[in-house]
mmCIF file of C-alpha atoms in Angstrom:
data_model
loop_
_atom_site.group_PDB
_atom_site.id
_atom_site.type_symbol
_atom_site.label_atom_id
_atom_site.label_comp_id
_atom_site.label_asym_id
_atom_site.label_seq_id
_atom_site.Cartn_x
_atom_site.Cartn_y
_atom_site.Cartn_z
ATOM 1 C CA MET X 1 94.372 261.388 86.453
ATOM 2 C CA ILE X 2 91.194 263.011 86.925
ATOM 3 C CA LYS X 3 89.881 264.130 83.775
ATOM 4 C CA PHE X 4 86.717 266.225 85.337
ATOM 5 C CA PHE X 5 84.430 266.513 88.108
ATOM 6 C CA LEU X 6 80.896 267.220 87.757
ATOM 7 C CA MET X 7 78.048 267.305 90.388
ATOM 8 C CA VAL X 8 74.374 266.329 89.067
ATOM 9 C CA ASN X 9 70.713 266.445 90.851
ATOM 10 C CA LYS X 10 68.411 263.858 89.403
ATOM 11 C CA GLN X 11 66.886 266.416 86.402
ATOM 12 C CA GLY X 12 70.316 266.140 84.977
ATOM 13 C CA GLN X 13 71.508 269.827 85.724
ATOM 14 C CA THR X 14 74.593 270.666 86.217
ATOM 15 C CA ARG X 15 75.450 272.241 89.684
ATOM 16 C CA LEU X 16 79.087 272.447 89.585
ATOM 17 C CA SER X 17 81.767 271.333 86.768
ATOM 18 C CA ARG X 18 85.650 271.104 87.086
ATOM 19 C CA TYR X 19 87.671 269.912 83.850
ATOM 20 C CA TYR X 20 91.298 269.515 84.557
ATOM 21 C CA GLU X 21 91.993 269.041 80.921
ATOM 22 C CA HIS X 22 91.215 271.728 78.476
ATOM 23 C CA VAL X 23 87.666 271.081 76.776
ATOM 24 C CA GLU X 24 86.214 273.510 74.749
ATOM 25 C CA ILE X 25 82.858 275.051 76.227
ATOM 26 C CA ASN X 26 80.313 273.480 73.011
ATOM 27 C CA LYS X 27 81.732 270.298 73.999
ATOM 28 C CA ARG X 28 81.648 270.450 77.330
ATOM 29 C CA THR X 29 77.600 270.571 77.187
ATOM 30 C CA ILE X 30 77.563 267.839 75.138
ATOM 31 C CA LEU X 31 80.003 265.922 77.046
ATOM 32 C CA GLU X 32 78.269 266.330 80.389
ATOM 33 C CA ALA X 33 74.345 265.769 78.516
ATOM 34 C CA GLU X 34 75.648 261.863 77.580
ATOM 35 C CA VAL X 35 77.566 261.153 80.773
ATOM 36 C CA ILE X 36 74.245 262.410 82.861
ATOM 37 C CA LYS X 37 72.512 260.523 80.718
ATOM 38 C CA ASN X 38 74.812 257.329 81.398
ATOM 39 C CA CYS X 39 74.367 257.755 84.619
ATOM 40 C CA LEU X 40 70.882 258.565 85.704
ATOM 41 C CA SER X 41 69.437 255.549 83.254
ATOM 42 C CA ARG X 42 71.228 253.059 85.592
ATOM 43 C CA SER X 43 69.533 251.240 88.382
ATOM 44 C CA LYS X 44 71.231 251.393 92.472
ATOM 45 C CA ASP X 45 72.005 247.137 91.429
ATOM 46 C CA GLU X 46 74.237 247.855 89.063
ATOM 47 C CA CYS X 47 77.928 248.644 89.184
ATOM 48 C CA SER X 48 79.299 252.559 89.806
ATOM 49 C CA PHE X 49 82.062 252.625 87.049
ATOM 50 C CA ILE X 50 81.139 252.752 83.450
ATOM 51 C CA GLU X 51 83.499 252.886 80.052
ATOM 52 C CA TYR X 52 83.052 255.791 78.503
ATOM 53 C CA LYS X 53 84.918 257.072 75.092
ATOM 54 C CA ASP X 54 88.563 256.702 75.974
ATOM 55 C CA PHE X 55 88.058 257.197 79.805
ATOM 56 C CA LYS X 56 86.138 255.644 83.008
ATOM 57 C CA LEU X 57 83.195 257.323 84.713
ATOM 58 C CA VAL X 58 82.961 256.617 88.696
ATOM 59 C CA TYR X 59 79.667 258.099 90.128
ATOM 60 C CA ARG X 60 77.990 258.359 93.448
ATOM 61 C CA GLN X 61 74.467 259.094 94.310
ATOM 62 C CA TYR X 62 73.377 261.178 97.802
ATOM 63 C CA ALA X 63 69.834 261.313 97.822
ATOM 64 C CA ALA X 64 68.710 263.798 94.896
ATOM 65 C CA LEU X 65 72.494 264.310 93.837
ATOM 66 C CA PHE X 66 75.280 262.548 91.812
ATOM 67 C CA ILE X 67 78.991 263.312 92.078
ATOM 68 C CA VAL X 68 80.550 262.040 88.701
ATOM 69 C CA VAL X 69 84.294 261.603 88.371
ATOM 70 C CA GLY X 70 85.822 261.316 84.735
ATOM 71 C CA ILE X 71 89.002 259.333 85.300
ATOM 72 C CA ASP X 72 91.900 258.158 82.529
ATOM 73 C CA GLN X 73 92.181 254.059 82.086
ATOM 74 C CA THR X 74 94.574 253.748 84.059
ATOM 75 C CA GLU X 75 93.550 255.467 87.874
ATOM 76 C CA ASN X 76 91.775 253.339 90.389
ATOM 77 C CA GLU X 77 88.520 253.028 90.216
ATOM 78 C CA MET X 78 88.301 252.526 93.631
ATOM 79 C CA ALA X 79 90.294 254.771 95.564
ATOM 80 C CA VAL X 80 88.273 257.646 93.315
ATOM 81 C CA TYR X 81 84.890 255.722 94.726
ATOM 82 C CA GLU X 82 86.744 256.849 98.335
ATOM 83 C CA LEU X 83 87.559 260.302 96.878
ATOM 84 C CA ILE X 84 83.740 261.154 96.311
ATOM 85 C CA HIS X 85 82.671 260.095 99.648
ATOM 86 C CA ASN X 86 85.174 261.704 101.772
ATOM 87 C CA PHE X 87 84.554 265.131 99.370
ATOM 88 C CA VAL X 88 80.978 264.715 100.567
ATOM 89 C CA GLU X 89 81.946 264.136 103.816
ATOM 90 C CA VAL X 90 84.276 267.211 104.319
ATOM 91 C CA LEU X 91 81.145 269.196 102.614
ATOM 92 C CA ASP X 92 78.660 267.356 105.243
ATOM 93 C CA LYS X 93 81.030 268.703 107.898
ATOM 94 C CA TYR X 94 81.692 272.449 106.855
ATOM 95 C CA PHE X 95 77.927 273.298 105.619
ATOM 96 C CA SER X 96 75.804 270.726 107.517
ATOM 97 C CA ARG X 97 73.596 268.351 106.197
ATOM 98 C CA VAL X 98 74.878 267.897 102.773
#
């Protein structure tokens, strides 16, 4: 199950966040800061899947934009990785030059 969906730029600023489980506002900022730090600090040679606390992070970078999805332990990482790509393709077709 997907727990949250984030779009973040290279400076670490959250551009879009959507939570599918209740998380208090003050905990969201802490969670986002830690997740962003973990994803931005990784090199391009490293895997796009990270085990973080009691869930997994799946992220993908498109130019200056990172898309991060938090999932539970039972979810398929490759399926979520493809979901991110399909989401970006839809945005690109709808808005052009995403």
